[in-house]
JSON list of C-alpha atoms in Angstrom, two decimals:
[
{"chain": "A", "resi": 155, "resn": "MET", "atom": "CA", "xyz": [-18.47, -22.34, 58.58]},
{"chain": "A", "resi": 156, "resn": "LEU", "atom": "CA", "xyz": [-20.18, -21.71, 55.26]},
{"chain": "A", "resi": 157, "resn": "PRO", "atom": "CA", "xyz": [-21.16, -18.11, 54.53]},
{"chain": "A", "resi": 158, "resn": "HIS", "atom": "CA", "xyz": [-24.81, -17.33, 55.04]},
{"chain": "A", "resi": 159, "resn": "ARG", "atom": "CA", "xyz": [-26.66, -17.35, 51.74]},
{"chain": "A", "resi": 160, "resn": "ARG", "atom": "CA", "xyz": [-29.38, -14.81, 51.42]},
{"chain": "A", "resi": 161, "resn": "ARG", "atom": "CA", "xyz": [-32.63, -16.55, 50.57]},
{"chain": "A", "resi": 162, "resn": "SER", "atom": "CA", "xyz": [-33.99, -15.32, 47.26]},
{"chain": "A", "resi": 163, "resn": "LYS", "atom": "CA", "xyz": [-37.62, -14.32, 47.11]},
{"chain": "A", "resi": 164, "resn": "ASN", "atom": "CA", "xyz": [-39.80, -14.54, 44.06]},
{"chain": "A", "resi": 165, "resn": "GLN", "atom": "CA", "xyz": [-41.24, -11.05, 43.81]},
{"chain": "A", "resi": 166, "resn": "LEU", "atom": "CA", "xyz": [-42.93, -11.70, 40.47]},
{"chain": "A", "resi": 167, "resn": "PRO", "atom": "CA", "xyz": [-46.38, -12.62, 41.89]},
{"chain": "A", "resi": 168, "resn": "THR", "atom": "CA", "xyz": [-46.51, -9.31, 43.78]},
{"chain": "A", "resi": 169, "resn": "ALA", "atom": "CA", "xyz": [-45.45, -7.35, 40.69]},
{"chain": "A", "resi": 170, "resn": "LEU", "atom": "CA", "xyz": [-48.08, -9.09, 38.56]},
{"chain": "A", "resi": 171, "resn": "ALA", "atom": "CA", "xyz": [-50.82, -8.56, 41.15]},
{"chain": "A", "resi": 172, "resn": "THR", "atom": "CA", "xyz": [-49.97, -4.86, 41.27]},
{"chain": "A", "resi": 173, "resn": "LEU", "atom": "CA", "xyz": [-50.00, -4.65, 37.49]},
{"chain": "A", "resi": 174, "resn": "ALA", "atom": "CA", "xyz": [-53.37, -6.42, 37.31]},
{"chain": "A", "resi": 175, "resn": "ALA", "atom": "CA", "xyz": [-54.80, -3.92, 39.79]},
{"chain": "A", "resi": 176, "resn": "GLU", "atom": "CA", "xyz": [-53.51, -1.04, 37.66]},
{"chain": "A", "resi": 177, "resn": "HIS", "atom": "CA", "xyz": [-55.25, -2.46, 34.55]},
{"chain": "A", "resi": 178, "resn": "PRO", "atom": "CA", "xyz": [-58.59, -3.78, 35.87]},
{"chain": "A", "resi": 179, "resn": "GLY", "atom": "CA", "xyz": [-60.33, -3.83, 32.50]},
{"chain": "A", "resi": 180, "resn": "GLU", "atom": "CA", "xyz": [-57.63, -5.85, 30.74]},
{"chain": "A", "resi": 181, "resn": "HIS", "atom": "CA", "xyz": [-56.55, -9.48, 30.71]},
{"chain": "A", "resi": 182, "resn": "LEU", "atom": "CA", "xyz": [-52.96, -9.74, 31.97]},
{"chain": "A", "resi": 183, "resn": "GLU", "atom": "CA", "xyz": [-50.60, -12.12, 30.15]},
{"chain": "A", "resi": 184, "resn": "LEU", "atom": "CA", "xyz": [-47.05, -12.96, 31.21]},
{"chain": "A", "resi": 185, "resn": "TRP", "atom": "CA", "xyz": [-44.48, -13.07, 28.41]},
{"chain": "A", "resi": 186, "resn": "CYS", "atom": "CA", "xyz": [-40.68, -13.48, 28.44]},
{"chain": "A", "resi": 187, "resn": "GLN", "atom": "CA", "xyz": [-38.41, -11.70, 25.97]},
{"chain": "A", "resi": 188, "resn": "ASP", "atom": "CA", "xyz": [-34.81, -11.93, 24.86]},
{"chain": "A", "resi": 189, "resn": "GLU", "atom": "CA", "xyz": [-32.65, -11.50, 21.79]},
{"chain": "A", "resi": 190, "resn": "ALA", "atom": "CA", "xyz": [-29.99, -13.73, 20.27]},
{"chain": "A", "resi": 191, "resn": "ARG", "atom": "CA", "xyz": [-27.15, -12.89, 17.94]},
{"chain": "A", "resi": 192, "resn": "VAL", "atom": "CA", "xyz": [-27.02, -15.22, 14.95]},
{"chain": "A", "resi": 193, "resn": "GLY", "atom": "CA", "xyz": [-24.23, -15.06, 12.41]},
{"chain": "A", "resi": 194, "resn": "GLN", "atom": "CA", "xyz": [-21.63, -16.70, 10.25]},
{"chain": "A", "resi": 195, "resn": "LYS", "atom": "CA", "xyz": [-19.40, -17.52, 13.20]},
{"chain": "A", "resi": 196, "resn": "GLY", "atom": "CA", "xyz": [-21.11, -20.76, 14.03]},
{"chain": "A", "resi": 197, "resn": "ARG", "atom": "CA", "xyz": [-20.66, -23.47, 16.60]},
{"chain": "A", "resi": 198, "resn": "THR", "atom": "CA", "xyz": [-20.18, -27.20, 16.80]},
{"chain": "A", "resi": 199, "resn": "THR", "atom": "CA", "xyz": [-22.36, -29.57, 18.76]},
{"chain": "A", "resi": 200, "resn": "ARG", "atom": "CA", "xyz": [-22.63, -33.28, 19.43]},
{"chain": "A", "resi": 201, "resn": "ILE", "atom": "CA", "xyz": [-23.73, -35.45, 16.53]},
{"chain": "A", "resi": 202, "resn": "TRP", "atom": "CA", "xyz": [-24.24, -39.16, 15.93]},
{"chain": "A", "resi": 203, "resn": "TYR", "atom": "CA", "xyz": [-21.17, -40.68, 14.29]},
{"chain": "A", "resi": 204, "resn": "GLU", "atom": "CA", "xyz": [-19.16, -43.88, 14.01]},
{"chain": "A", "resi": 205, "resn": "ARG", "atom": "CA", "xyz": [-17.82, -45.06, 17.36]},
{"chain": "A", "resi": 206, "resn": "GLY", "atom": "CA", "xyz": [-14.15, -44.28, 17.94]},
{"chain": "A", "resi": 207, "resn": "VAL", "atom": "CA", "xyz": [-13.94, -41.84, 15.02]},
{"chain": "A", "resi": 208, "resn": "ARG", "atom": "CA", "xyz": [-13.87, -38.08, 15.45]},
{"chain": "A", "resi": 209, "resn": "PRO", "atom": "CA", "xyz": [-16.54, -36.54, 13.18]},
{"chain": "A", "resi": 210, "resn": "PRO", "atom": "CA", "xyz": [-15.67, -33.60, 10.93]},
{"chain": "A", "resi": 211, "resn": "GLY", "atom": "CA", "xyz": [-17.05, -30.27, 12.10]},
{"chain": "A", "resi": 212, "resn": "VAL", "atom": "CA", "xyz": [-17.75, -27.12, 10.14]},
{"chain": "A", "resi": 213, "resn": "VAL", "atom": "CA", "xyz": [-17.20, -23.75, 11.83]},
{"chain": "A", "resi": 214, "resn": "ASP", "atom": "CA", "xyz": [-17.16, -20.41, 10.02]},
{"chain": "A", "resi": 215, "resn": "GLN", "atom": "CA", "xyz": [-14.79, -17.69, 11.27]},
{"chain": "A", "resi": 216, "resn": "ARG", "atom": "CA", "xyz": [-16.54, -14.76, 9.57]},
{"chain": "A", "resi": 217, "resn": "TYR", "atom": "CA", "xyz": [-18.58, -12.26, 11.57]},
{"chain": "A", "resi": 218, "resn": "THR", "atom": "CA", "xyz": [-21.63, -11.16, 9.58]},
{"chain": "A", "resi": 219, "resn": "SER", "atom": "CA", "xyz": [-24.56, -11.34, 11.98]},
{"chain": "A", "resi": 220, "resn": "LEU", "atom": "CA", "xyz": [-28.05, -10.19, 12.91]},
{"chain": "A", "resi": 221, "resn": "TYR", "atom": "CA", "xyz": [-30.32, -10.39, 15.94]},
{"chain": "A", "resi": 222, "resn": "LEU", "atom": "CA", "xyz": [-33.41, -12.46, 16.54]},
{"chain": "A", "resi": 223, "resn": "PHE", "atom": "CA", "xyz": [-35.77, -10.76, 19.00]},
{"chain": "A", "resi": 224, "resn": "ALA", "atom": "CA", "xyz": [-38.38, -13.10, 20.46]},
{"chain": "A", "resi": 225, "resn": "ALA", "atom": "CA", "xyz": [-41.09, -13.22, 23.10]},
{"chain": "A", "resi": 226, "resn": "SER", "atom": "CA", "xyz": [-42.69, -16.40, 24.41]},
{"chain": "A", "resi": 227, "resn": "ARG", "atom": "CA", "xyz": [-45.59, -17.02, 26.76]},
{"chain": "A", "resi": 228, "resn": "PRO", "atom": "CA", "xyz": [-44.38, -19.56, 29.34]},
{"chain": "A", "resi": 229, "resn": "GLY", "atom": "CA", "xyz": [-45.94, -23.00, 29.18]},
{"chain": "A", "resi": 230, "resn": "THR", "atom": "CA", "xyz": [-47.73, -22.35, 25.89]},
{"chain": "A", "resi": 231, "resn": "GLU", "atom": "CA", "xyz": [-47.06, -22.42, 22.16]},
{"chain": "A", "resi": 232, "resn": "ASP", "atom": "CA", "xyz": [-47.58, -18.65, 21.94]},
{"chain": "A", "resi": 233, "resn": "ALA", "atom": "CA", "xyz": [-44.49, -16.90, 20.59]},
{"chain": "A", "resi": 234, "resn": "PHE", "atom": "CA", "xyz": [-43.54, -13.92, 18.47]},
{"chain": "A", "resi": 235, "resn": "ALA", "atom": "CA", "xyz": [-40.22, -13.13, 16.80]},
{"chain": "A", "resi": 236, "resn": "LEU", "atom": "CA", "xyz": [-38.65, -10.49, 14.62]},
{"chain": "A", "resi": 237, "resn": "VAL", "atom": "CA", "xyz": [-35.27, -10.49, 12.88]},
{"chain": "A", "resi": 238, "resn": "LEU", "atom": "CA", "xyz": [-33.46, -7.16, 13.13]},
{"chain": "A", "resi": 239, "resn": "PRO", "atom": "CA", "xyz": [-30.00, -6.01, 12.00]},
{"chain": "A", "resi": 240, "resn": "ARG", "atom": "CA", "xyz": [-28.73, -4.96, 15.45]},
{"chain": "A", "resi": 241, "resn": "ALA", "atom": "CA", "xyz": [-29.72, -4.72, 19.10]},
{"chain": "A", "resi": 242, "resn": "ASP", "atom": "CA", "xyz": [-30.24, -1.20, 20.41]},
{"chain": "A", "resi": 243, "resn": "THR", "atom": "CA", "xyz": [-32.99, 1.10, 21.65]},
{"chain": "A", "resi": 244, "resn": "GLY", "atom": "CA", "xyz": [-34.29, 1.75, 18.14]},
{"chain": "A", "resi": 245, "resn": "THR", "atom": "CA", "xyz": [-34.66, -1.90, 17.18]},
{"chain": "A", "resi": 246, "resn": "MET", "atom": "CA", "xyz": [-36.16, -2.70, 20.59]},
{"chain": "A", "resi": 247, "resn": "GLU", "atom": "CA", "xyz": [-38.84, -0.10, 19.88]},
{"chain": "A", "resi": 248, "resn": "VAL", "atom": "CA", "xyz": [-39.53, -1.72, 16.50]},
{"chain": "A", "resi": 249, "resn": "PHE", "atom": "CA", "xyz": [-39.91, -5.12, 18.16]},
{"chain": "A", "resi": 250, "resn": "LEU", "atom": "CA", "xyz": [-42.20, -3.78, 20.90]},
{"chain": "A", "resi": 251, "resn": "ALA", "atom": "CA", "xyz": [-44.39, -1.99, 18.36]},
{"chain": "A", "resi": 252, "resn": "HIS", "atom": "CA", "xyz": [-44.89, -5.15, 16.30]},
{"chain": "A", "resi": 253, "resn": "PHE", "atom": "CA", "xyz": [-45.34, -7.32, 19.39]},
{"chain": "A", "resi": 254, "resn": "SER", "atom": "CA", "xyz": [-47.95, -4.88, 20.70]},
{"chain": "A", "resi": 255, "resn": "GLN", "atom": "CA", "xyz": [-49.94, -5.16, 17.48]},
{"chain": "A", "resi": 256, "resn": "GLN", "atom": "CA", "xyz": [-50.14, -8.96, 17.64]},
{"chain": "A", "resi": 257, "resn": "LEU", "atom": "CA", "xyz": [-51.61, -8.98, 21.17]},
{"chain": "A", "resi": 258, "resn": "ALA", "atom": "CA", "xyz": [-55.33, -9.66, 21.30]},
{"chain": "A", "resi": 259, "resn": "PRO", "atom": "CA", "xyz": [-57.65, -6.71, 22.06]},
{"chain": "A", "resi": 260, "resn": "GLY", "atom": "CA", "xyz": [-58.04, -6.19, 25.79]},
{"chain": "A", "resi": 261, "resn": "VAL", "atom": "CA", "xyz": [-54.75, -7.93, 26.64]},
{"chain": "A", "resi": 262, "resn": "HIS", "atom": "CA", "xyz": [-51.99, -6.25, 28.63]},
{"chain": "A", "resi": 263, "resn": "ALA", "atom": "CA", "xyz": [-48.61, -7.99, 28.40]},
{"chain": "A", "resi": 264, "resn": "ALA", "atom": "CA", "xyz": [-46.21, -8.14, 31.33]},
{"chain": "A", "resi": 265, "resn": "LEU", "atom": "CA", "xyz": [-42.92, -8.60, 29.50]},
{"chain": "A", "resi": 266, "resn": "LEU", "atom": "CA", "xyz": [-40.18, -10.19, 31.60]},
{"chain": "A", "resi": 267, "resn": "LEU", "atom": "CA", "xyz": [-36.70, -9.41, 30.27]},
{"chain": "A", "resi": 268, "resn": "ASP", "atom": "CA", "xyz": [-33.08, -8.95, 31.32]},
{"chain": "A", "resi": 269, "resn": "GLN", "atom": "CA", "xyz": [-31.39, -5.66, 32.12]},
{"chain": "A", "resi": 270, "resn": "ALA", "atom": "CA", "xyz": [-29.66, -5.02, 28.80]},
{"chain": "A", "resi": 271, "resn": "GLY", "atom": "CA", "xyz": [-28.96, -1.33, 28.21]},
{"chain": "A", "resi": 272, "resn": "TRP", "atom": "CA", "xyz": [-31.54, -0.99, 25.44]},
{"chain": "A", "resi": 273, "resn": "HIS", "atom": "CA", "xyz": [-34.26, -2.53, 27.66]},
{"chain": "A", "resi": 274, "resn": "ASP", "atom": "CA", "xyz": [-34.26, 0.21, 30.29]},
{"chain": "A", "resi": 275, "resn": "SER", "atom": "CA", "xyz": [-33.14, 3.21, 28.29]},
{"chain": "A", "resi": 276, "resn": "ARG", "atom": "CA", "xyz": [-35.06, 6.37, 29.14]},
{"chain": "A", "resi": 277, "resn": "ALA", "atom": "CA", "xyz": [-35.45, 6.98, 25.43]},
{"chain": "A", "resi": 278, "resn": "LEU", "atom": "CA", "xyz": [-37.28, 3.66, 24.91]},
{"chain": "A", "resi": 279, "resn": "GLN", "atom": "CA", "xyz": [-40.90, 4.13, 23.84]},
{"chain": "A", "resi": 280, "resn": "VAL", "atom": "CA", "xyz": [-43.07, 1.31, 25.24]},
{"chain": "A", "resi": 281, "resn": "PRO", "atom": "CA", "xyz": [-46.60, 0.72, 23.87]},
{"chain": "A", "resi": 282, "resn": "GLU", "atom": "CA", "xyz": [-49.47, 1.27, 26.32]},
{"chain": "A", "resi": 283, "resn": "ASN", "atom": "CA", "xyz": [-50.50, -2.41, 26.32]},
{"chain": "A", "resi": 284, "resn": "ILE", "atom": "CA", "xyz": [-47.04, -3.60, 27.46]},
{"chain": "A", "resi": 285, "resn": "THR", "atom": "CA", "xyz": [-45.25, -3.24, 30.79]},
{"chain": "A", "resi": 286, "resn": "LEU", "atom": "CA", "xyz": [-41.58, -4.20, 31.08]},
{"chain": "A", "resi": 287, "resn": "LEU", "atom": "CA", "xyz": [-40.58, -6.21, 34.16]},
{"chain": "A", "resi": 288, "resn": "PRO", "atom": "CA", "xyz": [-36.79, -6.54, 34.62]},
{"chain": "A", "resi": 289, "resn": "LEU", "atom": "CA", "xyz": [-35.27, -9.80, 35.81]},
{"chain": "A", "resi": 290, "resn": "PRO", "atom": "CA", "xyz": [-32.59, -9.74, 38.52]},
{"chain": "A", "resi": 291, "resn": "ALA", "atom": "CA", "xyz": [-29.16, -8.79, 37.17]},
{"chain": "A", "resi": 292, "resn": "LYS", "atom": "CA", "xyz": [-26.86, -11.57, 35.94]},
{"chain": "A", "resi": 293, "resn": "ALA", "atom": "CA", "xyz": [-29.55, -14.24, 36.09]},
{"chain": "A", "resi": 294, "resn": "PRO", "atom": "CA", "xyz": [-30.11, -15.49, 32.52]},
{"chain": "A", "resi": 295, "resn": "GLU", "atom": "CA", "xyz": [-31.24, -18.86, 33.85]},
{"chain": "A", "resi": 296, "resn": "LEU", "atom": "CA", "xyz": [-34.50, -17.23, 34.96]},
{"chain": "A", "resi": 297, "resn": "ASN", "atom": "CA", "xyz": [-35.48, -16.45, 31.37]},
{"chain": "A", "resi": 298, "resn": "PRO", "atom": "CA", "xyz": [-36.90, -19.45, 29.45]},
{"chain": "A", "resi": 299, "resn": "VAL", "atom": "CA", "xyz": [-36.16, -17.79, 26.11]},
{"chain": "A", "resi": 300, "resn": "GLU", "atom": "CA", "xyz": [-32.50, -18.64, 26.79]},
{"chain": "A", "resi": 301, "resn": "ARG", "atom": "CA", "xyz": [-33.45, -22.32, 26.52]},
{"chain": "A", "resi": 302, "resn": "ILE", "atom": "CA", "xyz": [-35.13, -21.61, 23.19]},
{"chain": "A", "resi": 303, "resn": "TRP", "atom": "CA", "xyz": [-31.86, -20.16, 21.87]},
{"chain": "A", "resi": 304, "resn": "LEU", "atom": "CA", "xyz": [-29.86, -23.14, 23.10]},
{"chain": "A", "resi": 305, "resn": "TYR", "atom": "CA", "xyz": [-32.21, -25.64, 21.49]},
{"chain": "A", "resi": 306, "resn": "MET", "atom": "CA", "xyz": [-32.45, -23.71, 18.24]},
{"chain": "A", "resi": 307, "resn": "ARG", "atom": "CA", "xyz": [-28.69, -23.32, 17.91]},
{"chain": "A", "resi": 308, "resn": "GLU", "atom": "CA", "xyz": [-27.94, -26.97, 18.64]},
{"chain": "A", "resi": 309, "resn": "ARG", "atom": "CA", "xyz": [-30.66, -28.36, 16.40]},
{"chain": "A", "resi": 310, "resn": "TYR", "atom": "CA", "xyz": [-30.82, -25.94, 13.48]},
{"chain": "A", "resi": 311, "resn": "LEU", "atom": "CA", "xyz": [-27.84, -23.56, 13.42]},
{"chain": "A", "resi": 312, "resn": "SER", "atom": "CA", "xyz": [-24.78, -25.71, 14.16]},
{"chain": "A", "resi": 313, "resn": "HIS", "atom": "CA", "xyz": [-22.29, -27.06, 11.59]},
{"chain": "A", "resi": 314, "resn": "ARG", "atom": "CA", "xyz": [-23.39, -24.54, 8.99]},
{"chain": "A", "resi": 315, "resn": "LEU", "atom": "CA", "xyz": [-21.55, -22.33, 6.51]},
{"chain": "A", "resi": 316, "resn": "LEU", "atom": "CA", "xyz": [-23.47, -19.18, 5.60]},
{"chain": "A", "resi": 317, "resn": "ASP", "atom": "CA", "xyz": [-22.19, -17.17, 2.65]},
{"chain": "A", "resi": 318, "resn": "ASP", "atom": "CA", "xyz": [-23.53, -13.70, 3.42]},
{"chain": "A", "resi": 319, "resn": "TYR", "atom": "CA", "xyz": [-26.11, -11.65, 5.33]},
{"chain": "A", "resi": 320, "resn": "ASP", "atom": "CA", "xyz": [-29.00, -12.96, 3.25]},
{"chain": "A", "resi": 321, "resn": "ALA", "atom": "CA", "xyz": [-27.94, -16.53, 4.00]},
{"chain": "A", "resi": 322, "resn": "VAL", "atom": "CA", "xyz": [-27.80, -15.76, 7.73]},
{"chain": "A", "resi": 323, "resn": "LEU", "atom": "CA", "xyz": [-31.24, -14.16, 7.51]},
{"chain": "A", "resi": 324, "resn": "ASP", "atom": "CA", "xyz": [-32.69, -17.15, 5.65]},
{"chain": "A", "resi": 325, "resn": "ALA", "atom": "CA", "xyz": [-31.16, -19.68, 8.06]},
{"chain": "A", "resi": 326, "resn": "THR", "atom": "CA", "xyz": [-32.45, -17.75, 11.09]},
{"chain": "A", "resi": 327, "resn": "CYS", "atom": "CA", "xyz": [-35.99, -17.51, 9.74]},
{"chain": "A", "resi": 328, "resn": "ARG", "atom": "CA", "xyz": [-36.02, -21.18, 8.75]},
{"chain": "A", "resi": 329, "resn": "ALA", "atom": "CA", "xyz": [-34.75, -22.20, 12.19]},
{"chain": "A", "resi": 330, "resn": "TRP", "atom": "CA", "xyz": [-37.42, -20.18, 14.00]},
{"chain": "A", "resi": 331, "resn": "ASN", "atom": "CA", "xyz": [-40.21, -21.41, 11.71]},
{"chain": "A", "resi": 332, "resn": "ARG", "atom": "CA", "xyz": [-39.14, -25.03, 12.13]},
{"chain": "A", "resi": 333, "resn": "LEU", "atom": "CA", "xyz": [-39.01, -24.59, 15.89]},
{"chain": "A", "resi": 334, "resn": "THR", "atom": "CA", "xyz": [-42.53, -23.16, 16.06]},
{"chain": "A", "resi": 335, "resn": "THR", "atom": "CA", "xyz": [-43.93, -26.08, 14.02]},
{"chain": "A", "resi": 336, "resn": "GLU", "atom": "CA", "xyz": [-42.61, -28.66, 16.51]},
{"chain": "A", "resi": 337, "resn": "THR", "atom": "CA", "xyz": [-45.75, -29.47, 18.45]},
{"chain": "A", "resi": 338, "resn": "GLY", "atom": "CA", "xyz": [-45.24, -28.96, 22.18]},
{"chain": "A", "resi": 339, "resn": "ARG", "atom": "CA", "xyz": [-41.60, -27.90, 21.91]},
{"chain": "A", "resi": 340, "resn": "LEU", "atom": "CA", "xyz": [-42.08, -24.29, 23.04]},
{"chain": "A", "resi": 341, "resn": "THR", "atom": "CA", "xyz": [-44.37, -25.46, 25.83]},
{"chain": "A", "resi": 342, "resn": "THR", "atom": "CA", "xyz": [-41.75, -27.80, 27.29]},
{"chain": "A", "resi": 343, "resn": "LEU", "atom": "CA", "xyz": [-38.87, -25.36, 26.84]},
{"chain": "A", "resi": 344, "resn": "THR", "atom": "CA", "xyz": [-40.62, -22.47, 28.58]},
{"chain": "A", "resi": 345, "resn": "ALA", "atom": "CA", "xyz": [-42.69, -24.16, 31.31]},
{"chain": "A", "resi": 346, "resn": "TYR", "atom": "CA", "xyz": [-40.69, -22.83, 34.26]},
{"chain": "A", "resi": 347, "resn": "PRO", "atom": "CA", "xyz": [-42.60, -23.64, 37.46]},
{"chain": "A", "resi": 348, "resn": "TYR", "atom": "CA", "xyz": [-41.92, -20.28, 39.09]},
{"chain": "A", "resi": 349, "resn": "LEU", "atom": "CA", "xyz": [-43.41, -18.50, 36.07]},
{"chain": "A", "resi": 350, "resn": "LEU", "atom": "CA", "xyz": [-46.47, -20.73, 35.79]},
{"chain": "A", "resi": 351, "resn": "ALA", "atom": "CA", "xyz": [-47.14, -20.33, 39.52]},
{"chain": "A", "resi": 352, "resn": "SER", "atom": "CA", "xyz": [-46.77, -16.54, 39.30]},
{"chain": "A", "resi": 353, "resn": "GLU", "atom": "CA", "xyz": [-49.13, -15.75, 36.45]},
{"chain": "A", "resi": 354, "resn": "VAL", "atom": "CA", "xyz": [-52.34, -13.96, 37.34]},
{"chain": "A", "resi": 355, "resn": "ARG", "atom": "CA", "xyz": [-55.26, -16.04, 36.07]}
]
């Protein structure tokens, strides 16, 4: 007999309804956030090549890296990103401060994110127009920003040799900017049904 699987319950609608009630004079927006490490140690991916011939692949073994922090509004083209040298409580505060400033007046952002240590640190200062909502532990598939990273790495950051930190920074910024100019790409990558159904309109 198969073990009984506990049925998961989407508690996001309840959390958003509670948050909306706590901020009656503000427009609530649901955003998802994550960060990705980008560096010299690259990756290979599938490419078009002559049939029956193994294509050459370029992979760097050096370790210079940085972090791309990003937030995306599910099912829309709305996104915000910041490149930072590391991922910790301090850089998370920098990201939140800049993200807070780009929100429209009267908007309160419900920011859905994983349970990384720097996301729930007691020392983390969160702006008043943002509320952090943690995802269940060990469930990266619930965060659509993970799909953004996968697409960006496969399309723009594979088979690359980057000489130094500045080259990594330039490649990361170019990749993000190219991604955001692809009409409809962010919409299709982030349109998770459970998120679209949960948002308070």
